[in-house]
Amino acid sequence: EDVTYKEDVWVGGGNAGPDVECIIGGLEVATLVFMQFKVVNKKFVKLPIRTVDTGYGLDRFAWLSQGVPSCFHAVYGEILDKILTIARLNIKNDVLLSVAKYSGLVSVDKTAKRLNARRQIAKLTGFDLDELDKLLIPIENAFAIADHTKCLSFMLSEGIVPSNIHEGYLARLLFRRIYRLLRSLNVDFERFYDIVELQVDYWSRDYPHIKDMRDEIMEMLNVEEEKFEDTLKRGEDMVKRLTAELKMKSISHLSEAKLSELYDSHGLPPEIVKETAEAEGISVDVPEDFYALIANRHMQADKPTEEEEEKAEALLEAAIKDLLPTEQMYYADAYVREFEAKIIKVIDENYVVLDQTYFYPEGGGQPADNGFLTFGNKKVEVAHVQKVGRVILHRIKGASVPKEGEIVKGVIDWDIRYNLMKAHTATHLVNGAARRVLGEHVWQHGTQKSVETTRLDISHYRRLTPEEIHKIESLANQAVLADMQVETAWMSRCRAESQYGFRLYQGGAVPGKDVRVVRTGDWDVEACAGTHLKSTGEIGFLKIVYTERIQDGVERIGYRVGLHALKAIQQQERLLWKVAEILNTPFEKLDKTAEKLVVELKEANSEKRKLIKELATRDSTVCMTEIAGDTQEIDGITLVKR
């Protein structure tokens, strides 16, 4: 009953809309703006997309309702108390309340303004600026630790793996910032894990999945700590070498560009660089927004679209803008090999548009179908198929070009299509197997299907071991042998998300109100637009042929299916038989023979080094004996005549 809801109109930034303001005791606590208009020449013009601009800080309501010194006390409660105890900090509530009264009245978007704001607050509260900093900075750091450890716990629980790009980079940034904050409070880093445990226990009351992910969260953090410690050990020596080089050139300051390079390329936090460099007599200035600049750069690390590709697609879009959508018959039946269709449009004698098609267009990591179009006694090759908007274009090669309105027969290269269907279905099995072996943090990071060798990229915080690879392979083949039904269905996005959760988007976000859900028994469910088998048994057999670390936090698994998998095993066997023949040993004793050869080689190399040393010693002794009598001493220096 203490909340007053006020309806008004909000205008700002060139946009406007009706709003609802939530007011308590004359204080505006929250505002919801229903953005409907943009302001053009002092007039309201309707926006094509209406949005809700939500300024509903629930922590503000919690803070006001509890009457505690800060929103951090309201949100984190016992966790904050524990952090303050660990850091041996004692908050003076009267000081905090006094400062809070004025803090909301000042702008803090720039460093100069922040310093000026603190100066104003010090004056208003009667504190000396240095004294106020001494009181507030440690407390602010404790608040940040509470906020960051919560955020990091949630990020890792939802499958984000610390790395050098995208959301993984933000997780790494948080980890390293927590490290610095604990260091600034002289808290041993081991206590970090105690704080994370508290966060997991505290928030799992409302978000049970966090508790289920506890072991994976802790393991990822341990691995990240090992990586960071290794970075710091290498980094200190690197900075010392760099400062020595700068001194040789009479340079006394480390540039901002070099500071960014040390962080970006070597993971060295600027605070550590500053501390080490200044101990060596080289000054370092760390920009206030250093981490924001770096984070923005990493979040925008996507490869730019090639200019020529953009131009080509724009031309095609212009050519098909008035066409009706192509009927995607490959969804009705992926096993159809031949069909009839009508030519709707011919573009530059290179592309044809059909009213319906069973040719699958490239997309979602699955290559396009190939095949032929026949008309009369003529035939053209379908070299590529692509989807532009809702229209499917077939790129053709051949001496003849069909005419608009003509009926053609489409013939799909079934060998390619069927192998791609096997590869695509197998990808769902490998992904599910990896998640079961490695943990719930595993998410599909990318995939490229192929007739011969398909690859799947997954998020994981360390290299796959041979044992893990074999487990993934075995589980995937068990799913093949189970001959599970593969079912597809179009569902509304809301219903699909409600039924299957966000695991649905293993392959990335899917546009549109409706999504195509592919369910592989109880093994895997994913929103997917590719062509699939009717059952997993059709895959026949699956073999992982390689794994590699393509970037920090991402493992690539390469595998083959069906006869291509058998071919891979036969190639390996032929190689092993060849080695056994060279070593003149039975196949089953190959490992023992190889081990024996390695031992013998090491012994031979050791003996070789020993003989070289003996020869060198003997030769030098003989040489000195020969020349001993042919010397002359001048001013205490012995000269040897040659």
XYZ file of C-alpha atoms in Angstrom:
642
model
C 0.000 0.000 0.000
C 3.037 2.287 0.201
C 3.609 2.084 -3.570
C 2.008 4.717 -5.804
C 1.686 3.871 -9.494
C 1.658 6.923 -11.731
C 0.766 6.836 -15.423
C 2.611 9.356 -17.566
C 4.374 9.817 -20.911
C 8.126 9.355 -21.196
C 10.139 11.108 -23.917
C 13.892 10.796 -24.454
C 16.576 9.871 -26.947
C 14.234 10.491 -29.869
C 11.680 7.918 -28.661
C 8.510 8.148 -26.599
C 5.662 6.177 -25.108
C 3.255 5.901 -22.180
C 4.862 4.817 -18.930
C 4.076 3.560 -15.454
C 6.193 5.000 -12.635
C 6.471 3.248 -9.274
C 6.878 5.740 -6.430
C 7.510 5.133 -2.715
C 7.559 8.088 -0.350
C 8.080 10.487 -3.231
C 11.022 8.469 -4.604
C 10.753 7.011 -8.118
C 11.861 3.408 -7.655
C 11.020 1.963 -11.078
C 9.710 2.981 -14.499
C 8.196 0.948 -17.336
C 8.076 2.708 -20.711
C 5.951 1.214 -23.490
C 7.932 2.473 -26.479
C 5.537 3.143 -29.360
C 6.762 6.281 -31.098
C 9.791 8.012 -32.470
C 9.956 11.798 -32.521
C 10.224 13.268 -36.037
C 9.958 17.053 -36.541
C 8.315 17.416 -33.130
C 5.671 14.840 -34.049
C 5.123 11.295 -32.814
C 5.514 8.647 -35.546
C 4.617 5.012 -34.784
C 7.560 2.630 -34.440
C 7.521 -0.531 -36.624
C 8.390 -2.604 -33.546
C 6.995 -1.788 -30.107
C 9.075 -2.625 -27.053
C 8.948 -2.348 -23.274
C 11.840 -0.398 -21.780
C 12.103 -2.002 -18.363
C 13.637 0.004 -15.537
C 12.329 -2.268 -12.817
C 15.132 -2.670 -10.296
C 13.815 -5.403 -8.015
C 16.846 -4.923 -5.779
C 15.605 -1.379 -5.076
C 12.313 -2.722 -3.696
C 14.207 -5.275 -1.591
C 16.515 -2.552 -0.294
C 13.699 -0.166 0.647
C 11.521 -2.883 2.184
C 14.331 -4.196 4.408
C 15.710 -0.823 5.484
C 19.331 -2.001 5.207
C 22.326 0.260 4.393
C 22.640 -0.815 0.717
C 21.009 -2.946 -1.974
C 23.968 -5.347 -1.608
C 22.897 -6.051 1.977
C 19.345 -6.693 0.760
C 20.307 -9.004 -2.111
C 23.276 -10.915 -0.683
C 22.486 -11.004 3.033
C 24.568 -13.703 4.736
C 26.928 -13.978 1.743
C 27.968 -10.339 2.128
C 28.399 -10.825 5.884
C 30.748 -13.752 5.194
C 32.769 -11.777 2.614
C 33.159 -8.879 5.052
C 34.313 -11.324 7.747
C 36.820 -12.977 5.391
C 38.185 -9.544 4.403
C 38.203 -8.380 8.051
C 36.082 -5.334 7.147
C 33.754 -3.512 9.490
C 31.106 -1.401 7.767
C 30.132 1.807 9.499
C 26.446 1.909 8.637
C 26.035 5.556 9.606
C 28.778 6.533 7.137
C 27.299 4.351 4.395
C 23.810 5.794 4.892
C 25.171 9.320 4.913
C 27.082 8.727 1.667
C 24.107 6.953 0.043
C 21.904 10.031 0.442
C 24.106 12.021 -1.899
C 25.520 9.340 -4.213
C 22.421 9.152 -6.402
C 22.603 12.855 -7.165
C 25.947 12.801 -8.956
C 27.053 11.475 -12.359
C 29.784 8.825 -12.458
C 30.123 8.067 -16.167
C 33.657 9.471 -16.522
C 36.765 9.251 -14.341
C 36.993 13.013 -13.809
C 33.310 13.160 -12.872
C 33.732 10.203 -10.527
C 36.581 11.888 -8.687
C 34.641 15.138 -8.570
C 31.572 13.294 -7.269
C 33.566 11.675 -4.471
C 34.993 15.101 -3.642
C 31.483 16.589 -3.461
C 30.241 13.752 -1.247
C 33.228 14.159 1.069
C 32.426 17.844 1.438
C 28.705 17.248 2.062
C 29.334 14.523 4.657
C 32.183 16.351 6.371
C 34.832 13.732 5.559
C 38.351 14.267 4.270
C 38.576 12.856 0.706
C 41.423 10.446 1.526
C 39.639 9.336 4.684
C 36.432 8.685 2.726
C 38.308 6.672 0.083
C 39.975 4.639 2.804
C 36.549 3.810 4.244
C 34.643 3.187 1.010
C 37.023 1.540 -1.486
C 37.474 -1.734 0.495
C 33.695 -1.928 1.033
C 33.026 -1.255 -2.661
C 35.466 -4.048 -3.513
C 33.627 -6.419 -1.160
C 30.326 -5.495 -2.837
C 31.888 -6.165 -6.250
C 33.147 -9.585 -5.085
C 29.605 -10.508 -4.021
C 28.165 -9.372 -7.347
C 30.886 -10.925 -9.523
C 30.951 -14.328 -7.805
C 27.166 -14.578 -8.182
C 27.339 -13.636 -11.863
C 30.211 -16.052 -12.539
C 28.392 -18.903 -10.763
C 25.306 -18.377 -12.925
C 27.335 -18.070 -16.144
C 29.192 -21.337 -15.551
C 26.011 -23.123 -14.452
C 24.470 -22.262 -17.825
C 27.296 -23.786 -19.848
C 29.588 -20.822 -20.488
C 33.245 -21.908 -20.518
C 35.942 -19.281 -19.768
C 37.875 -18.487 -22.959
C 39.288 -15.635 -25.020
C 36.216 -14.768 -27.115
C 32.540 -13.844 -26.836
C 30.678 -14.757 -23.635
C 33.537 -17.025 -22.537
C 35.771 -13.976 -22.434
C 33.364 -12.204 -20.062
C 33.544 -15.213 -17.713
C 37.344 -15.045 -17.790
C 37.238 -11.288 -17.233
C 35.056 -11.769 -14.148
C 37.339 -14.469 -12.749
C 40.419 -12.296 -13.093
C 38.697 -9.241 -11.697
C 37.650 -11.227 -8.614
C 41.291 -12.298 -8.263
C 42.408 -8.655 -8.264
C 39.682 -7.577 -5.836
C 40.592 -10.302 -3.330
C 44.250 -9.358 -3.724
C 43.422 -5.700 -3.001
C 41.800 -6.815 0.278
C 44.766 -9.081 1.180
C 42.501 -12.141 1.094
C 44.016 -15.514 0.183
C 42.567 -16.674 -3.136
C 41.596 -20.038 -1.646
C 38.732 -18.212 0.073
C 37.297 -17.505 -3.391
C 36.039 -21.093 -3.555
C 34.335 -20.711 -0.164
C 32.481 -17.652 -1.484
C 31.388 -19.481 -4.651
C 30.117 -22.390 -2.520
C 28.061 -19.884 -0.529
C 26.629 -18.421 -3.743
C 25.695 -21.877 -5.064
C 23.945 -22.843 -1.810
C 22.197 -19.482 -1.471
C 20.807 -19.194 -5.002
C 20.018 -22.881 -5.543
C 16.989 -22.415 -3.286
C 15.341 -20.602 -6.205
C 17.484 -21.955 -9.068
C 18.040 -25.698 -8.360
C 20.093 -26.273 -11.538
C 22.998 -24.323 -9.986
C 23.373 -26.950 -7.272
C 23.288 -29.709 -9.898
C 26.195 -27.966 -11.644
C 28.254 -27.427 -8.456
C 31.020 -29.945 -9.277
C 31.389 -28.701 -12.858
C 31.508 -25.076 -11.691
C 34.277 -25.870 -9.212
C 36.285 -27.892 -11.718
C 36.083 -25.138 -14.342
C 37.238 -22.574 -11.764
C 40.163 -24.792 -10.716
C 41.268 -25.170 -14.333
C 40.918 -21.413 -14.891
C 43.039 -20.716 -11.804
C 45.778 -23.044 -13.088
C 45.778 -21.219 -16.427
C 45.905 -17.823 -14.754
C 48.749 -18.806 -12.426
C 50.735 -20.037 -15.424
C 50.003 -16.749 -17.205
C 51.240 -14.734 -14.219
C 54.465 -16.750 -13.918
C 55.308 -16.279 -17.585
C 54.075 -12.710 -17.535
C 56.354 -11.391 -14.815
C 59.455 -12.450 -16.749
C 57.977 -11.035 -19.958
C 57.331 -7.621 -18.384
C 60.844 -7.513 -16.925
C 62.344 -8.228 -20.349
C 60.142 -5.542 -21.880
C 61.111 -2.924 -19.296
C 64.795 -3.723 -19.855
C 64.317 -3.125 -23.600
C 62.551 0.188 -22.923
C 65.382 1.333 -20.655
C 67.912 0.501 -23.361
C 65.975 2.878 -25.647
C 65.711 5.538 -22.891
C 61.910 5.119 -22.762
C 60.403 5.597 -19.306
C 56.700 4.935 -20.020
C 54.760 1.861 -21.204
C 52.232 2.803 -23.890
C 48.516 2.030 -23.670
C 48.772 0.050 -26.923
C 51.460 -2.199 -25.414
C 49.402 -2.575 -22.243
C 46.438 -3.766 -24.343
C 48.675 -6.143 -26.293
C 50.037 -7.701 -23.092
C 46.490 -8.331 -21.904
C 45.014 -9.408 -25.232
C 47.851 -11.637 -26.420
C 49.279 -12.873 -23.119
C 46.446 -12.445 -20.585
C 48.447 -10.146 -18.290
C 46.179 -7.903 -16.173
C 47.213 -4.233 -16.416
C 47.431 -3.953 -12.614
C 50.036 -6.738 -12.520
C 51.920 -5.163 -15.442
C 51.856 -1.773 -13.695
C 53.124 -3.235 -10.426
C 55.993 -5.146 -12.082
C 56.956 -2.386 -14.531
C 56.983 0.402 -11.956
C 59.173 -1.726 -9.689
C 61.636 -1.683 -12.619
C 61.342 2.101 -13.044
C 58.868 2.221 -15.972
C 55.637 4.181 -15.456
C 52.246 2.768 -16.533
C 48.857 4.502 -16.787
C 45.839 2.167 -16.786
C 42.737 3.732 -18.435
C 39.637 3.754 -16.232
C 37.613 1.934 -18.914
C 40.401 -0.483 -19.917
C 38.371 -3.674 -19.397
C 35.254 -2.278 -21.068
C 37.285 -1.448 -24.185
C 38.859 -4.911 -24.287
C 35.551 -6.689 -23.616
C 33.803 -4.819 -26.438
C 36.578 -5.800 -28.824
C 36.270 -9.489 -27.914
C 32.472 -9.507 -28.064
C 32.682 -8.155 -31.610
C 35.201 -10.775 -32.747
C 32.926 -12.290 -35.388
C 34.362 -12.537 -38.869
C 33.099 -9.726 -41.101
C 30.976 -10.682 -44.081
C 32.911 -10.435 -47.327
C 31.928 -7.362 -49.338
C 31.612 -9.318 -52.591
C 29.282 -11.862 -50.954
C 27.085 -9.053 -49.637
C 26.836 -7.491 -53.094
C 25.982 -10.827 -54.742
C 23.256 -11.578 -52.193
C 21.810 -8.067 -52.573
C 21.499 -8.601 -56.335
C 19.729 -11.927 -55.817
C 17.365 -10.398 -53.257
C 16.418 -7.708 -55.763
C 15.759 -10.347 -58.448
C 13.378 -12.401 -56.272
C 11.652 -9.691 -54.243
C 8.257 -10.251 -55.921
C 8.320 -14.079 -55.834
C 6.208 -16.299 -53.609
C 8.026 -18.534 -51.076
C 9.390 -21.837 -52.430
C 7.624 -24.892 -51.037
C 10.243 -26.819 -49.011
C 9.309 -30.398 -49.860
C 12.455 -31.923 -48.309
C 10.754 -31.401 -44.941
C 7.733 -33.408 -46.077
C 9.904 -36.386 -47.096
C 13.703 -36.326 -47.020
C 13.846 -39.700 -48.824
C 12.398 -38.482 -52.154
C 15.042 -38.773 -54.896
C 13.153 -37.484 -57.956
C 10.349 -34.952 -58.356
C 8.652 -32.624 -60.823
C 8.414 -28.849 -60.457
C 7.660 -25.716 -62.425
C 10.265 -23.074 -63.309
C 9.084 -19.813 -61.724
C 12.062 -17.639 -62.629
C 15.444 -17.814 -64.393
C 18.101 -15.340 -63.183
C 21.065 -14.472 -65.440
C 20.947 -18.026 -66.872
C 22.760 -19.097 -63.671
C 19.925 -19.559 -61.180
C 16.455 -21.051 -61.397
C 13.611 -20.794 -58.904
C 11.092 -23.662 -58.688
C 7.596 -23.578 -57.247
C 8.612 -26.506 -55.004
C 11.859 -28.346 -54.380
C 13.313 -31.394 -52.672
C 16.860 -30.014 -53.070
C 18.150 -28.982 -49.634
C 19.783 -25.493 -49.559
C 23.044 -24.949 -47.687
C 22.473 -23.987 -44.061
C 23.105 -24.908 -40.434
C 26.461 -26.473 -41.252
C 24.913 -28.843 -43.816
C 26.099 -28.516 -47.442
C 23.570 -28.112 -50.231
C 22.301 -31.042 -52.262
C 23.638 -31.652 -55.763
C 21.972 -33.325 -58.717
C 20.319 -32.536 -62.059
C 17.322 -30.877 -63.646
C 16.058 -32.559 -66.815
C 13.658 -31.010 -69.335
C 12.821 -32.650 -72.652
C 16.002 -34.397 -73.737
C 18.222 -31.825 -72.026
C 19.912 -31.818 -68.641
C 21.672 -29.238 -66.440
C 23.677 -29.825 -63.288
C 22.439 -28.393 -59.976
C 25.805 -27.267 -58.602
C 24.580 -25.424 -55.517
C 21.351 -24.558 -53.704
C 20.852 -21.553 -51.429
C 17.991 -19.942 -49.584
C 17.550 -16.169 -49.842
C 14.733 -15.048 -47.604
C 11.950 -17.568 -48.247
C 12.945 -18.308 -51.838
C 15.270 -21.190 -52.807
C 17.662 -20.679 -55.714
C 19.287 -23.508 -57.686
C 22.593 -22.616 -59.342
C 22.819 -24.536 -62.611
C 25.617 -25.494 -64.993
C 25.069 -26.659 -68.547
C 24.779 -25.653 -72.200
C 20.978 -25.365 -72.063
C 18.808 -23.267 -69.760
C 15.178 -24.173 -68.974
C 12.517 -21.564 -69.666
C 10.192 -19.912 -67.188
C 6.939 -21.850 -66.934
C 8.576 -25.110 -68.084
C 8.071 -28.331 -66.102
C 11.361 -29.937 -65.073
C 12.340 -33.144 -63.345
C 14.665 -32.814 -60.362
C 17.063 -35.693 -59.682
C 18.921 -35.558 -56.352
C 22.386 -37.100 -55.956
C 21.165 -39.673 -53.457
C 24.594 -40.866 -52.340
C 25.520 -37.346 -51.196
C 22.096 -36.625 -49.655
C 21.893 -39.905 -47.725
C 25.427 -39.591 -46.345
C 24.678 -36.023 -45.222
C 21.496 -37.251 -43.507
C 23.603 -39.840 -41.669
C 26.211 -37.223 -40.732
C 23.599 -34.750 -39.496
C 21.776 -37.310 -37.370
C 25.131 -38.541 -36.025
C 25.976 -34.981 -34.961
C 23.020 -35.024 -32.565
C 24.271 -38.331 -31.131
C 27.882 -37.163 -30.669
C 26.718 -33.925 -29.063
C 24.495 -35.815 -26.629
C 27.289 -38.284 -25.852
C 29.779 -35.465 -25.195
C 27.359 -33.833 -22.765
C 26.854 -37.126 -20.916
C 30.612 -37.780 -20.647
C 31.963 -34.269 -20.018
C 29.086 -32.522 -18.249
C 26.150 -30.191 -18.725
C 28.445 -27.261 -19.571
C 28.940 -28.759 -23.046
C 27.224 -26.758 -25.792
C 27.502 -27.053 -29.531
C 29.818 -24.292 -30.703
C 29.613 -25.016 -34.419
C 29.421 -27.881 -36.880
C 30.154 -28.715 -40.497
C 28.647 -31.834 -41.997
C 30.386 -33.642 -44.822
C 29.956 -36.774 -46.890
C 33.257 -38.128 -45.580
C 34.400 -36.443 -42.329
C 32.044 -34.335 -40.209
C 33.185 -32.072 -37.394
C 31.464 -30.869 -34.242
C 32.855 -28.056 -32.076
C 31.887 -28.139 -28.394
C 32.589 -25.902 -25.416
C 34.957 -27.523 -22.923
C 37.590 -26.139 -20.567
C 40.443 -28.596 -21.271
C 41.764 -30.989 -23.917
C 39.857 -34.226 -24.384
C 41.680 -37.273 -23.044
C 41.852 -40.588 -24.974
C 39.574 -42.125 -22.333
C 36.949 -39.385 -22.797
C 37.105 -39.743 -26.583
C 36.513 -43.497 -26.339
C 33.590 -42.980 -23.942
C 31.954 -40.441 -26.276
C 32.460 -42.776 -29.243
C 31.064 -45.778 -27.356
C 27.986 -43.913 -26.131
C 27.272 -42.520 -29.598
C 27.472 -46.028 -31.099
C 25.181 -47.377 -28.382
C 22.664 -44.750 -29.511
C 23.143 -45.945 -33.112
C 22.542 -49.581 -32.144
C 19.468 -48.601 -30.100
C 17.852 -47.680 -33.452
C 15.961 -44.766 -31.886
C 13.240 -43.033 -33.866
C 14.056 -39.530 -35.133
C 10.928 -37.381 -35.012
C 10.454 -33.867 -36.395
C 7.664 -31.404 -35.662
C 6.960 -27.713 -36.170
C 6.054 -26.048 -32.856
C 5.404 -22.529 -31.663
C 8.529 -21.076 -30.082
C 6.800 -20.578 -26.718
C 5.543 -24.155 -26.584
C 8.902 -25.609 -27.663
C 10.835 -23.585 -25.078
C 8.326 -24.448 -22.366
C 8.553 -28.162 -23.172
C 12.282 -28.557 -23.845
C 14.023 -25.499 -22.360
C 16.866 -23.556 -23.907
C 18.867 -26.709 -24.651
C 16.690 -26.571 -27.735
C 19.127 -24.032 -29.195
C 22.269 -26.188 -29.235
C 22.856 -25.163 -32.839
C 22.225 -21.473 -32.150
C 19.209 -19.169 -32.122
C 16.530 -19.917 -34.713
C 14.481 -17.021 -36.181
C 10.706 -17.033 -36.535
C 7.634 -17.632 -34.386
C 7.713 -21.373 -35.115
C 10.684 -23.722 -34.767
C 11.354 -27.153 -36.249
C 12.083 -29.506 -33.360
C 14.106 -32.675 -34.023
C 13.793 -35.269 -31.273
C 16.103 -38.305 -31.270
C 14.431 -40.713 -28.856
C 15.285 -39.677 -25.297
C 18.825 -38.868 -26.390
C 18.641 -35.355 -27.811
C 16.169 -32.601 -28.669
C 17.202 -29.641 -30.788
C 15.744 -26.919 -32.979
C 17.201 -27.930 -36.327
C 16.469 -27.224 -39.991
C 18.536 -30.042 -41.520
C 17.587 -33.354 -43.130
C 17.646 -36.416 -40.870
C 17.224 -40.165 -40.934
C 14.061 -41.894 -39.760
C 16.021 -43.849 -37.148
C 19.555 -43.857 -35.726
C 20.193 -47.448 -36.810
C 20.546 -46.257 -40.419
C 23.857 -44.616 -39.448
C 25.351 -48.100 -39.138
C 28.556 -47.186 -37.330
C 30.385 -44.080 -36.105
C 34.120 -43.548 -35.635
C 35.883 -40.515 -34.123
C 38.956 -39.942 -36.290
C 40.502 -36.874 -34.634
C 40.106 -34.179 -31.978
C 41.836 -30.823 -31.724
C 41.777 -27.615 -29.702
C 40.681 -24.961 -32.198
C 40.643 -22.139 -29.634
C 40.647 -21.679 -25.892
C 37.474 -23.262 -24.517
C 36.470 -25.074 -27.725
C 37.243 -28.687 -28.694
C 36.702 -30.014 -32.213
C 35.611 -33.640 -32.726
C 35.970 -35.113 -36.220
C 34.096 -38.322 -37.043
C 32.938 -40.511 -39.903
C 29.822 -42.627 -40.302
C 28.793 -45.779 -42.165
C 31.218 -47.125 -44.771
C 33.391 -44.014 -44.419
C 33.906 -44.944 -40.739
C 34.890 -48.482 -41.762
C 37.301 -47.028 -44.325
C 38.966 -44.930 -41.590
C 39.533 -48.018 -39.416
C 40.912 -49.986 -42.360
C 43.340 -47.145 -43.135
C 44.560 -47.207 -39.529
C 44.944 -50.984 -39.656
C 46.951 -50.824 -42.894
C 49.256 -48.259 -41.306
C 49.784 -50.429 -38.225
C 50.437 -53.537 -40.360
C 53.016 -51.546 -42.339
C 54.780 -50.431 -39.146
C 54.726 -54.024 -37.844
C 56.311 -55.162 -41.113
C 59.049 -52.499 -40.905
C 59.833 -53.453 -37.296
C 59.651 -57.153 -38.147
C 57.341 -57.896 -35.231
C 53.910 -59.525 -34.858
C 50.995 -57.060 -34.920
C 49.941 -57.924 -31.367
C 53.461 -57.161 -30.025
C 53.798 -53.812 -31.811
C 53.467 -51.676 -28.659
C 56.115 -53.678 -26.736
C 58.521 -53.541 -29.681
C 58.052 -49.769 -30.018
C 58.679 -49.246 -26.287
C 61.855 -51.355 -26.514
C 63.103 -49.336 -29.508
C 62.540 -46.038 -27.675
C 64.518 -47.290 -24.657
C 67.347 -48.518 -26.897
C 67.406 -45.204 -28.780
C 67.652 -43.227 -25.529
C 70.508 -45.456 -24.341
C 72.308 -45.056 -27.690
C 71.958 -41.260 -27.576
C 73.249 -41.203 -24.012
C 76.279 -43.301 -25.011
C 76.856 -41.037 -28.023
C 76.921 -37.900 -25.844
C 79.313 -39.603 -23.435
C 81.736 -40.555 -26.249
C 81.622 -37.047 -27.758
C 82.498 -35.568 -24.364
C 85.413 -38.010 -23.910
C 86.751 -37.253 -27.410
C 86.515 -33.519 -26.824
C 88.417 -33.816 -23.526
C 91.141 -36.017 -25.085
C 91.563 -33.751 -28.135
C 91.932 -30.650 -25.997
C 94.532 -32.393 -23.791
C 96.564 -33.506 -26.844
C 96.335 -30.031 -28.337
C 97.584 -28.312 -25.186
C 100.451 -30.824 -24.879
C 101.537 -30.128 -28.457
C 101.598 -26.376 -28.080
C 102.878 -26.188 -24.509
C 106.453 -25.674 -25.648
C 105.623 -23.039 -28.251
C 104.518 -20.151 -26.043
C 105.869 -16.755 -25.052
C 104.939 -14.586 -22.076
C 104.711 -10.797 -22.511
C 103.722 -8.511 -19.607
C 102.178 -11.435 -17.722
C 100.093 -12.616 -20.714
C 100.809 -16.057 -22.245
C 100.750 -16.008 -26.063
C 100.516 -19.228 -28.137
C 102.288 -19.342 -31.484
C 100.489 -21.095 -34.382
